[in-house]
PDB file of C-alpha atoms in Angstrom:
ATOM      1  CA  MET I 589       0.000   0.000   0.000  1.00  0.00           C
ATOM      2  CA  ASN I 590       2.711   2.488   1.065  1.00  0.00           C
ATOM      3  CA  SER I 591       4.890   1.757  -1.976  1.00  0.00           C
ATOM      4  CA  PHE I 592       1.927   2.411  -4.300  1.00  0.00           C
ATOM      5  CA  VAL I 593       1.207   5.796  -2.693  1.00  0.00           C
ATOM      6  CA  ILE I 594       4.880   6.789  -2.574  1.00  0.00           C
ATOM      7  CA  SER I 595       5.537   5.785  -6.192  1.00  0.00           C
ATOM      8  CA  SER I 596       2.544   7.900  -7.292  1.00  0.00           C
ATOM      9  CA  LEU I 597       3.418  10.958  -5.223  1.00  0.00           C
ATOM     10  CA  VAL I 598       7.220  11.106  -5.527  1.00  0.00           C
ATOM     11  CA  PRO I 599       7.253  12.396  -9.158  1.00  0.00           C
ATOM     12  CA  VAL I 600       4.667  15.025  -8.197  1.00  0.00           C
ATOM     13  CA  VAL I 601       6.691  16.169  -5.178  1.00  0.00           C
ATOM     14  CA  VAL I 602       9.983  16.230  -7.110  1.00  0.00           C
ATOM     15  CA  LEU I 603       8.572  18.333  -9.953  1.00  0.00           C
ATOM     16  CA  ILE I 604       6.951  20.805  -7.539  1.00  0.00           C
ATOM     17  CA  ALA I 605      10.272  21.013  -5.641  1.00  0.00           C
ATOM     18  CA  VAL I 606      12.160  21.704  -8.881  1.00  0.00           C
ATOM     19  CA  GLY I 607       9.733  24.520  -9.670  1.00  0.00           C
ATOM     20  CA  TYR I 608      10.072  25.893  -6.138  1.00  0.00           C
ATOM     21  CA  LEU I 609      13.866  25.979  -6.498  1.00  0.00           C
ATOM     22  CA  ALA I 610      13.582  27.719  -9.874  1.00  0.00           C
ATOM     23  CA  GLY I 611      11.255  30.313  -8.358  1.00  0.00           C
ATOM     24  CA  LYS I 612      13.400  30.915  -5.269  1.00  0.00           C
ATOM     25  CA  ARG I 613      16.573  31.306  -7.343  1.00  0.00           C
ATOM     26  CA  ARG I 614      14.651  33.628  -9.692  1.00  0.00           C
ATOM     27  CA  TRP I 615      15.535  31.497 -12.708  1.00  0.00           C
ATOM     28  CA  ILE I 616      11.929  32.140 -13.644  1.00  0.00           C
ATOM     29  CA  GLY I 617      10.625  35.496 -12.418  1.00  0.00           C
ATOM     30  CA  GLY I 618       7.157  36.733 -11.667  1.00  0.00           C
ATOM     31  CA  GLY I 619       6.818  38.257 -15.138  1.00  0.00           C
ATOM     32  CA  ALA I 620       7.148  34.850 -16.804  1.00  0.00           C
ATOM     33  CA  VAL I 621       4.523  33.159 -14.612  1.00  0.00           C
ATOM     34  CA  LYS I 622       1.621  34.634 -16.575  1.00  0.00           C
ATOM     35  CA  ASP I 623       3.088  33.431 -19.891  1.00  0.00           C
ATOM     36  CA  LEU I 624       3.690  29.943 -18.477  1.00  0.00           C
ATOM     37  CA  SER I 625       0.139  29.884 -17.167  1.00  0.00           C
ATOM     38  CA  HIS I 626      -1.190  30.759 -20.626  1.00  0.00           C
ATOM     39  CA  LEU I 627       0.956  28.031 -22.205  1.00  0.00           C
ATOM     40  CA  ILE I 628      -0.424  25.448 -19.768  1.00  0.00           C
ATOM     41  CA  PHE I 629      -4.091  26.418 -19.852  1.00  0.00           C
ATOM     42  CA  LEU I 630      -4.495  27.573 -23.448  1.00  0.00           C
ATOM     43  CA  LEU I 631      -2.347  24.999 -25.289  1.00  0.00           C
ATOM     44  CA  LEU I 632      -1.135  22.003 -23.270  1.00  0.00           C
ATOM     45  CA  ALA I 633      -4.240  21.346 -21.161  1.00  0.00           C
ATOM     46  CA  PRO I 634      -6.713  21.491 -24.092  1.00  0.00           C
ATOM     47  CA  ALA I 635      -4.540  19.047 -26.075  1.00  0.00           C
ATOM     48  CA  LEU I 636      -4.402  16.571 -23.183  1.00  0.00           C
ATOM     49  CA  LEU I 637      -8.101  16.861 -22.327  1.00  0.00           C
ATOM     50  CA  PHE I 638      -9.312  16.587 -25.934  1.00  0.00           C
ATOM     51  CA  ARG I 639      -7.191  13.523 -26.668  1.00  0.00           C
ATOM     52  CA  ALA I 640      -8.101  11.789 -23.402  1.00  0.00           C
ATOM     53  CA  MET I 641     -11.833  12.115 -24.120  1.00  0.00           C
ATOM     54  CA  SER I 642     -11.682  11.577 -27.904  1.00  0.00           C
ATOM     55  CA  THR I 643     -12.073   7.791 -27.535  1.00  0.00           C
ATOM     56  CA  VAL I 644     -14.582   7.771 -24.647  1.00  0.00           C
ATOM     57  CA  HIS I 645     -18.222   7.000 -25.411  1.00  0.00           C
ATOM     58  CA  VAL I 646     -20.980   8.609 -23.381  1.00  0.00           C
ATOM     59  CA  GLU I 647     -22.301   5.245 -22.172  1.00  0.00           C
ATOM     60  CA  GLN I 648     -18.937   4.636 -20.457  1.00  0.00           C
ATOM     61  CA  LEU I 649     -19.378   7.659 -18.201  1.00  0.00           C
ATOM     62  CA  SER I 650     -20.793   7.263 -14.698  1.00  0.00           C
ATOM     63  CA  LEU I 651     -22.403  10.316 -13.134  1.00  0.00           C
ATOM     64  CA  LYS I 652     -23.166   8.857  -9.690  1.00  0.00           C
ATOM     65  CA  PRO I 653     -19.583   9.410  -8.385  1.00  0.00           C
ATOM     66  CA  VAL I 654     -19.684  12.994  -9.685  1.00  0.00           C
ATOM     67  CA  ALA I 655     -23.066  13.507  -8.001  1.00  0.00           C
ATOM     68  CA  ALA I 656     -21.563  12.337  -4.690  1.00  0.00           C
ATOM     69  CA  TYR I 657     -18.724  14.839  -5.124  1.00  0.00           C
ATOM     70  CA  PHE I 658     -21.051  17.775  -5.776  1.00  0.00           C
ATOM     71  CA  ILE I 659     -23.517  16.862  -3.016  1.00  0.00           C
ATOM     72  CA  ALA I 660     -20.652  16.815  -0.498  1.00  0.00           C
ATOM     73  CA  SER I 661     -19.246  20.072  -1.912  1.00  0.00           C
ATOM     74  CA  GLY I 662     -22.681  21.701  -1.747  1.00  0.00           C
ATOM     75  CA  LEU I 663     -23.115  20.715   1.899  1.00  0.00           C
ATOM     76  CA  LEU I 664     -19.684  22.112   2.784  1.00  0.00           C
ATOM     77  CA  PHE I 665     -20.334  25.316   0.807  1.00  0.00           C
ATOM     78  CA  ALA I 666     -23.725  25.833   2.492  1.00  0.00           C
ATOM     79  CA  GLY I 667     -22.252  25.024   5.916  1.00  0.00           C
ATOM     80  CA  THR I 668     -19.549  27.652   5.453  1.00  0.00           C
ATOM     81  CA  LEU I 669     -22.149  30.291   4.551  1.00  0.00           C
ATOM     82  CA  ALA I 670     -24.256  29.284   7.558  1.00  0.00           C
ATOM     83  CA  LEU I 671     -21.279  29.731   9.890  1.00  0.00           C
ATOM     84  CA  ARG I 672     -19.843  32.922   8.375  1.00  0.00           C
ATOM     85  CA  GLY I 673     -22.974  34.664   7.140  1.00  0.00           C
ATOM     86  CA  PHE I 674     -24.201  35.571   3.664  1.00  0.00           C
ATOM     87  CA  ASN I 675     -21.546  37.947   2.345  1.00  0.00           C
ATOM     88  CA  ARG I 676     -18.761  38.134  -0.251  1.00  0.00           C
ATOM     89  CA  THR I 677     -16.011  37.020   2.100  1.00  0.00           C
ATOM     90  CA  ALA I 678     -17.954  33.965   3.263  1.00  0.00           C
ATOM     91  CA  ALA I 679     -18.764  32.998  -0.333  1.00  0.00           C
ATOM     92  CA  VAL I 680     -15.094  33.171  -1.404  1.00  0.00           C
ATOM     93  CA  ILE I 681     -14.017  31.146   1.632  1.00  0.00           C
ATOM     94  CA  ALA I 682     -16.758  28.611   0.895  1.00  0.00           C
ATOM     95  CA  LEU I 683     -15.397  28.285  -2.648  1.00  0.00           C
ATOM     96  CA  ALA I 684     -11.879  27.782  -1.238  1.00  0.00           C
ATOM     97  CA  ASN I 685     -13.238  24.972   0.953  1.00  0.00           C
ATOM     98  CA  THR I 686     -14.661  23.100  -2.041  1.00  0.00           C
ATOM     99  CA  TYR I 687     -12.710  23.981  -5.223  1.00  0.00           C
ATOM    100  CA  SER I 688      -9.883  21.527  -5.965  1.00  0.00           C
ATOM    101  CA  ASN I 689      -6.811  21.931  -8.157  1.00  0.00           C
ATOM    102  CA  THR I 690      -8.066  19.139 -10.407  1.00  0.00           C
ATOM    103  CA  VAL I 691      -6.143  20.225 -13.515  1.00  0.00           C
ATOM    104  CA  MET I 692      -2.588  21.258 -12.632  1.00  0.00           C
ATOM    105  CA  ILE I 693      -2.086  18.646  -9.898  1.00  0.00           C
ATOM    106  CA  GLY I 694      -5.053  16.281 -10.234  1.00  0.00           C
ATOM    107  CA  ILE I 695      -4.479  15.133 -13.816  1.00  0.00           C
ATOM    108  CA  ALA I 696      -0.814  14.279 -13.244  1.00  0.00           C
ATOM    109  CA  LEU I 697      -1.474  12.512  -9.930  1.00  0.00           C
ATOM    110  CA  ILE I 698      -4.553  10.519 -10.977  1.00  0.00           C
ATOM    111  CA  GLY I 699      -2.880   9.484 -14.234  1.00  0.00           C
ATOM    112  CA  LEU I 700       0.153   8.157 -12.375  1.00  0.00           C
ATOM    113  CA  ALA I 701      -1.817   6.474  -9.589  1.00  0.00           C
ATOM    114  CA  TYR I 702      -4.922   5.059 -11.296  1.00  0.00           C
ATOM    115  CA  GLY I 703      -4.189   4.983 -15.031  1.00  0.00           C
ATOM    116  CA  GLU I 704      -6.725   5.349 -17.842  1.00  0.00           C
ATOM    117  CA  ALA I 705      -9.721   4.158 -15.829  1.00  0.00           C
ATOM    118  CA  GLY I 706      -9.032   6.778 -13.190  1.00  0.00           C
ATOM    119  CA  MET I 707      -8.479   9.493 -15.791  1.00  0.00           C
ATOM    120  CA  VAL I 708     -11.889   8.933 -17.392  1.00  0.00           C
ATOM    121  CA  VAL I 709     -13.547   9.316 -13.981  1.00  0.00           C
ATOM    122  CA  LEU I 710     -11.517  12.441 -13.197  1.00  0.00           C
ATOM    123  CA  LEU I 711     -12.174  14.055 -16.576  1.00  0.00           C
ATOM    124  CA  THR I 712     -15.897  13.449 -16.134  1.00  0.00           C
ATOM    125  CA  LEU I 713     -15.619  15.467 -12.924  1.00  0.00           C
ATOM    126  CA  ILE I 714     -13.401  18.128 -14.510  1.00  0.00           C
ATOM    127  CA  SER I 715     -15.906  18.630 -17.345  1.00  0.00           C
ATOM    128  CA  LEU I 716     -18.475  19.742 -14.754  1.00  0.00           C
ATOM    129  CA  HIS I 717     -16.224  20.983 -11.929  1.00  0.00           C
ATOM    130  CA  SER I 718     -15.842  24.601 -13.018  1.00  0.00           C
ATOM    131  CA  LEU I 719     -19.303  24.739 -14.562  1.00  0.00           C
ATOM    132  CA  VAL I 720     -21.065  23.708 -11.332  1.00  0.00           C
ATOM    133  CA  LEU I 721     -18.834  25.226  -8.633  1.00  0.00           C
ATOM    134  CA  LEU I 722     -17.797  28.479 -10.320  1.00  0.00           C
ATOM    135  CA  THR I 723     -21.297  29.169 -11.652  1.00  0.00           C
ATOM    136  CA  SER I 724     -22.829  28.515  -8.237  1.00  0.00           C
ATOM    137  CA  ALA I 725     -20.206  30.692  -6.552  1.00  0.00           C
ATOM    138  CA  THR I 726     -20.785  33.481  -9.094  1.00  0.00           C
ATOM    139  CA  VAL I 727     -24.525  33.488  -8.424  1.00  0.00           C
ATOM    140  CA  VAL I 728     -23.994  33.509  -4.633  1.00  0.00           C
ATOM    141  CA  LEU I 729     -21.378  36.283  -4.886  1.00  0.00           C
ATOM    142  CA  GLU I 730     -23.559  38.409  -7.136  1.00  0.00           C
ATOM    143  CA  LEU I 731     -26.468  38.009  -4.713  1.00  0.00           C
ATOM    144  CA  ALA I 732     -24.186  38.948  -1.811  1.00  0.00           C
ATOM    145  CA  VAL I 733     -22.901  42.021  -3.658  1.00  0.00           C
ATOM    146  CA  ALA I 734     -26.455  43.059  -4.578  1.00  0.00           C
ATOM    147  CA  ARG I 735     -27.480  42.710  -0.942  1.00  0.00           C
ATOM    148  CA  GLU I 736     -24.507  44.757   0.260  1.00  0.00           C
ATOM    149  CA  GLN I 737     -25.068  47.487  -2.311  1.00  0.00           C
ATOM    150  CA  ALA I 738     -28.792  47.602  -1.631  1.00  0.00           C
ATOM    151  CA  GLY I 739     -28.017  48.172   2.037  1.00  0.00           C
ATOM    152  CA  ALA I 740     -25.408  50.820   1.266  1.00  0.00           C
ATOM    153  CA  SER I 741     -27.183  52.766  -1.496  1.00  0.00           C
ATOM    154  CA  GLY I 742     -30.854  52.142  -0.872  1.00  0.00           C
ATOM    155  CA  GLY I 743     -31.285  49.498  -3.584  1.00  0.00           C
ATOM    156  CA  GLU I 744     -29.313  50.655  -6.624  1.00  0.00           C
ATOM    157  CA  LYS I 745     -30.359  48.659  -9.679  1.00  0.00           C
ATOM    158  CA  ARG I 746     -28.117  45.749 -10.739  1.00  0.00           C
ATOM    159  CA  PRO I 747     -28.282  43.258 -13.657  1.00  0.00           C
ATOM    160  CA  SER I 748     -31.059  40.670 -13.355  1.00  0.00           C
ATOM    161  CA  MET I 749     -30.289  37.291 -11.805  1.00  0.00           C
ATOM    162  CA  ALA I 750     -31.198  35.524 -15.072  1.00  0.00           C
ATOM    163  CA  ARG I 751     -28.545  37.557 -16.890  1.00  0.00           C
ATOM    164  CA  THR I 752     -26.023  36.847 -14.137  1.00  0.00           C
ATOM    165  CA  VAL I 753     -26.647  33.092 -14.327  1.00  0.00           C
ATOM    166  CA  MET I 754     -26.448  33.037 -18.143  1.00  0.00           C
ATOM    167  CA  ARG I 755     -23.181  34.975 -18.132  1.00  0.00           C
ATOM    168  CA  ALA I 756     -21.727  32.631 -15.519  1.00  0.00           C
ATOM    169  CA  LEU I 757     -22.818  29.557 -17.526  1.00  0.00           C
ATOM    170  CA  ARG I 758     -21.306  30.934 -20.726  1.00  0.00           C
ATOM    171  CA  ASN I 759     -18.001  31.757 -19.021  1.00  0.00           C
ATOM    172  CA  ALA I 760     -17.839  28.302 -17.425  1.00  0.00           C
ATOM    173  CA  ILE I 761     -18.447  26.448 -20.713  1.00  0.00           C
ATOM    174  CA  ILE I 762     -16.368  28.628 -23.066  1.00  0.00           C
ATOM    175  CA  HIS I 763     -13.246  27.906 -21.055  1.00  0.00           C
ATOM    176  CA  PRO I 764      -9.994  26.085 -21.951  1.00  0.00           C
ATOM    177  CA  VAL I 765     -10.815  23.213 -19.567  1.00  0.00           C
ATOM    178  CA  PRO I 766     -14.457  22.139 -20.147  1.00  0.00           C
ATOM    179  CA  LEU I 767     -14.505  23.052 -23.863  1.00  0.00           C
ATOM    180  CA  PRO I 768     -11.869  20.531 -25.099  1.00  0.00           C
ATOM    181  CA  ILE I 769     -13.458  17.815 -22.926  1.00  0.00           C
ATOM    182  CA  ILE I 770     -16.834  18.429 -24.544  1.00  0.00           C
ATOM    183  CA  ALA I 771     -15.210  18.600 -28.001  1.00  0.00           C
ATOM    184  CA  GLY I 772     -13.351  15.336 -27.388  1.00  0.00           C
ATOM    185  CA  LEU I 773     -16.542  13.582 -26.280  1.00  0.00           C
ATOM    186  CA  LEU I 774     -18.405  14.834 -29.346  1.00  0.00           C
ATOM    187  CA  PHE I 775     -15.592  13.601 -31.605  1.00  0.00           C
ATOM    188  CA  ALA I 776     -15.656  10.173 -29.927  1.00  0.00           C
ATOM    189  CA  GLN I 777     -19.363   9.773 -30.680  1.00  0.00           C
ATOM    190  CA  THR I 778     -18.705  10.169 -34.435  1.00  0.00           C
ATOM    191  CA  GLY I 779     -16.693   6.914 -34.518  1.00  0.00           C
ATOM    192  CA  LEU I 780     -13.935   8.600 -36.519  1.00  0.00           C
ATOM    193  CA  VAL I 781     -10.240   7.852 -35.924  1.00  0.00           C
ATOM    194  CA  MET I 782      -7.771  10.697 -35.564  1.00  0.00           C
ATOM    195  CA  PRO I 783      -5.157  10.705 -38.361  1.00  0.00           C
ATOM    196  CA  GLU I 784      -1.656   9.903 -37.068  1.00  0.00           C
ATOM    197  CA  ALA I 785      -0.259  13.197 -38.399  1.00  0.00           C
ATOM    198  CA  ILE I 786      -2.714  15.108 -36.184  1.00  0.00           C
ATOM    199  CA  ASP I 787      -2.892  12.729 -33.237  1.00  0.00           C
ATOM    200  CA  LYS I 788       0.880  12.590 -32.613  1.00  0.00           C
ATOM    201  CA  PRO I 789       1.414  16.363 -32.125  1.00  0.00           C
ATOM    202  CA  ILE I 790      -1.651  16.492 -29.841  1.00  0.00           C
ATOM    203  CA  GLN I 791      -0.249  13.554 -27.862  1.00  0.00           C
ATOM    204  CA  LEU I 792       3.154  15.258 -27.470  1.00  0.00           C
ATOM    205  CA  LEU I 793       1.544  18.501 -26.308  1.00  0.00           C
ATOM    206  CA  GLY I 794      -0.570  16.578 -23.799  1.00  0.00           C
ATOM    207  CA  GLN I 795       2.461  14.719 -22.448  1.00  0.00           C
ATOM    208  CA  ALA I 796       4.171  18.039 -21.749  1.00  0.00           C
ATOM    209  CA  PHE I 797       1.268  19.205 -19.591  1.00  0.00           C
ATOM    210  CA  GLY I 798       1.972  17.184 -16.418  1.00  0.00           C
ATOM    211  CA  PRO I 799       5.626  18.120 -15.767  1.00  0.00           C
ATOM    212  CA  ILE I 800       5.260  21.763 -16.801  1.00  0.00           C
ATOM    213  CA  ALA I 801       2.080  22.240 -14.738  1.00  0.00           C
ATOM    214  CA  LEU I 802       3.689  20.764 -11.612  1.00  0.00           C
ATOM    215  CA  VAL I 803       6.842  22.859 -12.047  1.00  0.00           C
ATOM    216  CA  MET I 804       4.534  25.879 -12.384  1.00  0.00           C
ATOM    217  CA  VAL I 805       2.901  25.004  -9.047  1.00  0.00           C
ATOM    218  CA  GLY I 806       6.334  25.045  -7.399  1.00  0.00           C
ATOM    219  CA  ILE I 807       7.248  28.394  -8.976  1.00  0.00           C
ATOM    220  CA  THR I 808       3.964  29.904  -7.778  1.00  0.00           C
ATOM    221  CA  LEU I 809       4.568  28.629  -4.242  1.00  0.00           C
ATOM    222  CA  ALA I 810       8.027  30.208  -4.204  1.00  0.00           C
ATOM    223  CA  LEU I 811       6.612  33.591  -5.221  1.00  0.00           C
ATOM    224  CA  THR I 812       3.559  33.551  -2.921  1.00  0.00           C
ATOM    225  CA  PRO I 813       3.779  35.487   0.378  1.00  0.00           C
ATOM    226  CA  ILE I 814       2.017  33.863   3.345  1.00  0.00           C
ATOM    227  CA  GLY I 815       2.780  36.478   6.020  1.00  0.00           C
ATOM    228  CA  ARG I 816       0.425  37.120   8.920  1.00  0.00           C
ATOM    229  CA  HIS I 817      -2.419  35.039   7.445  1.00  0.00           C
ATOM    230  CA  TRP I 818      -0.779  31.665   8.032  1.00  0.00           C
ATOM    231  CA  ARG I 819      -3.121  30.635  10.882  1.00  0.00           C
ATOM    232  CA  GLY I 820      -6.272  31.329   8.877  1.00  0.00           C
ATOM    233  CA  ALA I 821      -4.646  29.735   5.840  1.00  0.00           C
ATOM    234  CA  LEU I 822      -3.867  26.594   7.842  1.00  0.00           C
ATOM    235  CA  VAL I 823      -7.519  26.289   8.908  1.00  0.00           C
ATOM    236  CA  GLN I 824      -8.638  26.697   5.288  1.00  0.00           C
ATOM    237  CA  ALA I 825      -6.111  24.101   4.142  1.00  0.00           C
ATOM    238  CA  LEU I 826      -7.237  21.530   6.734  1.00  0.00           C
ATOM    239  CA  VAL I 827     -10.895  21.995   5.799  1.00  0.00           C
ATOM    240  CA  LYS I 828     -10.132  21.604   2.090  1.00  0.00           C
ATOM    241  CA  ASN I 829      -7.554  18.820   2.293  1.00  0.00           C
ATOM    242  CA  LEU I 830      -9.200  16.639   4.951  1.00  0.00           C
ATOM    243  CA  LEU I 831     -12.836  17.574   5.676  1.00  0.00           C
ATOM    244  CA  HIS I 832     -13.811  17.840   2.001  1.00  0.00           C
ATOM    245  CA  PRO I 833     -12.578  14.316   1.050  1.00  0.00           C
ATOM    246  CA  LEU I 834     -14.121  12.900   4.242  1.00  0.00           C
ATOM    247  CA  LEU I 835     -17.530  14.270   3.227  1.00  0.00           C
ATOM    248  CA  VAL I 836     -17.141  12.978  -0.348  1.00  0.00           C
ATOM    249  CA  ALA I 837     -16.208   9.516   0.972  1.00  0.00           C
ATOM    250  CA  LEU I 838     -19.254   9.478   3.275  1.00  0.00           C
ATOM    251  CA  ILE I 839     -21.753  10.656   0.639  1.00  0.00           C
ATOM    252  CA  GLY I 840     -20.258   8.371  -2.016  1.00  0.00           C
ATOM    253  CA  TRP I 841     -20.450   5.360   0.287  1.00  0.00           C
ATOM    254  CA  LEU I 842     -24.077   6.133   1.162  1.00  0.00           C
ATOM    255  CA  LEU I 843     -24.912   6.393  -2.559  1.00  0.00           C
ATOM    256  CA  GLY I 844     -23.333   2.988  -3.227  1.00  0.00           C
ATOM    257  CA  VAL I 845     -20.271   4.239  -5.135  1.00  0.00           C
ATOM    258  CA  ARG I 846     -17.319   1.870  -4.836  1.00  0.00           C
ATOM    259  CA  GLY I 847     -13.970   1.005  -6.433  1.00  0.00           C
ATOM    260  CA  ILE I 848     -11.975   3.333  -8.669  1.00  0.00           C
ATOM    261  CA  PRO I 849     -14.829   5.879  -9.096  1.00  0.00           C
ATOM    262  CA  LEU I 850     -15.093   6.469  -5.343  1.00  0.00           C
ATOM    263  CA  THR I 851     -11.306   6.437  -4.924  1.00  0.00           C
ATOM    264  CA  VAL I 852     -10.797   9.081  -7.615  1.00  0.00           C
ATOM    265  CA  MET I 853     -13.566  11.328  -6.242  1.00  0.00           C
ATOM    266  CA  VAL I 854     -12.123  11.208  -2.713  1.00  0.00           C
ATOM    267  CA  VAL I 855      -8.564  11.881  -3.920  1.00  0.00           C
ATOM    268  CA  ALA I 856      -9.869  14.725  -6.122  1.00  0.00           C
ATOM    269  CA  ALA I 857     -11.540  16.266  -3.064  1.00  0.00           C
ATOM    270  CA  ALA I 858      -8.243  15.954  -1.152  1.00  0.00           C
ATOM    271  CA  LEU I 859      -6.401  18.012  -3.781  1.00  0.00           C
ATOM    272  CA  PRO I 860      -5.329  21.500  -2.657  1.00  0.00           C
ATOM    273  CA  ILE I 861      -7.276  24.692  -3.318  1.00  0.00           C
ATOM    274  CA  GLY I 862      -7.442  25.635  -7.002  1.00  0.00           C
ATOM    275  CA  ALA I 863      -6.062  28.944  -8.295  1.00  0.00           C
ATOM    276  CA  ASN I 864      -9.470  30.072  -9.609  1.00  0.00           C
ATOM    277  CA  VAL I 865     -10.448  30.876  -6.016  1.00  0.00           C
ATOM    278  CA  PHE I 866      -7.737  33.542  -5.950  1.00  0.00           C
ATOM    279  CA  LEU I 867      -9.141  35.036  -9.171  1.00  0.00           C
ATOM    280  CA  PHE I 868     -12.585  35.243  -7.534  1.00  0.00           C
ATOM    281  CA  SER I 869     -11.149  36.933  -4.436  1.00  0.00           C
ATOM    282  CA  GLN I 870      -9.478  39.504  -6.700  1.00  0.00           C
ATOM    283  CA  ARG I 871     -12.574  40.078  -8.799  1.00  0.00           C
ATOM    284  CA  TYR I 872     -14.809  40.646  -5.788  1.00  0.00           C
ATOM    285  CA  ARG I 873     -12.080  42.395  -3.750  1.00  0.00           C
ATOM    286  CA  THR I 874     -12.383  40.314  -0.623  1.00  0.00           C
ATOM    287  CA  ALA I 875     -10.050  38.074   1.437  1.00  0.00           C
ATOM    288  CA  GLU I 876      -7.299  38.374  -1.225  1.00  0.00           C
ATOM    289  CA  ASP I 877      -4.339  37.939   1.154  1.00  0.00           C
ATOM    290  CA  LEU I 878      -6.028  35.098   3.052  1.00  0.00           C
ATOM    291  CA  VAL I 879      -6.905  33.205  -0.135  1.00  0.00           C
ATOM    292  CA  THR I 880      -3.399  33.651  -1.569  1.00  0.00           C
ATOM    293  CA  ALA I 881      -1.887  32.269   1.625  1.00  0.00           C
ATOM    294  CA  SER I 882      -4.477  29.475   1.777  1.00  0.00           C
ATOM    295  CA  VAL I 883      -3.673  28.263  -1.748  1.00  0.00           C
ATOM    296  CA  ALA I 884       0.027  28.101  -0.861  1.00  0.00           C
ATOM    297  CA  VAL I 885      -0.438  26.392   2.525  1.00  0.00           C
ATOM    298  CA  SER I 886      -3.002  23.962   1.106  1.00  0.00           C
ATOM    299  CA  THR I 887      -0.602  22.939  -1.665  1.00  0.00           C
ATOM    300  CA  VAL I 888       2.336  22.394   0.704  1.00  0.00           C
ATOM    301  CA  LEU I 889       0.168  20.553   3.236  1.00  0.00           C
ATOM    302  CA  ALA I 890      -1.207  18.332   0.472  1.00  0.00           C
ATOM    303  CA  LEU I 891       2.120  16.565   0.234  1.00  0.00           C
ATOM    304  CA  ALA I 892       1.260  15.000   3.614  1.00  0.00           C
ATOM    305  CA  THR I 893      -2.545  14.951   3.507  1.00  0.00           C
ATOM    306  CA  LEU I 894      -2.743  13.406   0.023  1.00  0.00           C
ATOM    307  CA  THR I 895      -0.454  10.625   1.195  1.00  0.00           C
ATOM    308  CA  LEU I 896      -2.767   9.979   4.145  1.00  0.00           C
ATOM    309  CA  VAL I 897      -5.946  10.089   2.032  1.00  0.00           C
ATOM    310  CA  MET I 898      -4.518   7.835  -0.687  1.00  0.00           C
ATOM    311  CA  MET I 899      -3.494   5.287   1.911  1.00  0.00           C
ATOM    312  CA  CYS I 900      -6.894   5.341   3.650  1.00  0.00           C
ATOM    313  CA  VAL I 901      -9.016   5.405   0.493  1.00  0.00           C
ATOM    314  CA  GLN I 902      -7.827   1.958  -0.568  1.00  0.00           C
ATOM    315  CA  TRP I 903      -9.952   0.467   2.205  1.00  0.00           C
ATOM    316  CA  LEU I 904     -13.063   1.884   0.466  1.00  0.00           C
ATOM    317  CA  ARG I 905     -12.632  -0.349  -2.620  1.00  0.00           C
TER     318      ARG I 905
END
C-alpha cells in the first residue's frame, strides 16, 4: 500500500520542488509566470483533455460518483455560509473549501496512480467541476454584492439574476478546460479515428502538460507570500484537504459508489485549493491575502494529507 502511494506521489513532489527551487533562485521570475500559465491552460491542457476524451463513449461515463462529489461540496459550501454569514467574504471562503486543483495537480497525480480508468472518472468530474462550482459561486457572490449594495445605497439597480446566471454559464463552458473535454466527447461519438499526423502532435503537447504544470505550481509557491495570514490559511487548508474528502467519501459510500470511481472522487476532493479561487477573491475584492496564503499552505500541506488520504481510500474499494 505504502509503496503504491509513494511511487505515485514522488514524481509530483519532485517536480513541484524543482519549480520551487527555480522560483526561489529567480531562474523564472514573476513576469514569466503569466506566460507559463497561458501556455499550460491555453495549449497544453486542451490538447491533453481533448485527446483523453476523444475515444470515450458517453455510455462509459458514470455520473453517480460525480453527483456524490457535488452533493458533499454543496453541503460544505452551504455550511460555510451558515457559519460565516451571507456575504462576499464567506462565499469566497466557501469556494476555497470546495474547489480543488483538479487540472494542474489532479491530472498528473490521478494518471500516475490510477491509469486510464481513473483518468476517465476524473475528466468526467473536470468537465463539470468549473461549470457547477464556479457558476454557483458566481450566483452567490452576485447576490451577496447586490445585498450589500442595496443596504449601502438604498437598492441601486443591478443586472437581473437571469442575466447573471447566463453569463456565468457561458463563461464556465467557453473555457480552456471544459470546452476541449466536450469537443473530445463529441468527436468520440462520431466513430472517426484521428489521423496519425494530427494525433501525434496532440499527444506530445498533452504529455508536456503534467511536468510543466507541476513545475509551475512550485514556482507559484516560491513567489507567494504567506505572512500574517498563516493561521487562517492553515484552517482553510485543513478543511479543504481533509474535511472535504471525508464528506465525499461518506456521501459516495451512502450512494453505493465503490472502487476506482469512489477512490478518484475522494482523492480529487483531497487536492489542494485551485487557483481560480484567488481570481474570484481579486474580482470581488475580498479576502485576497487570506486566499493567496491558503492556496500556498493547502498545496504544501497536500504533500502530507494526500499521502494519508490515498493510503486510507484503498480500504473503500
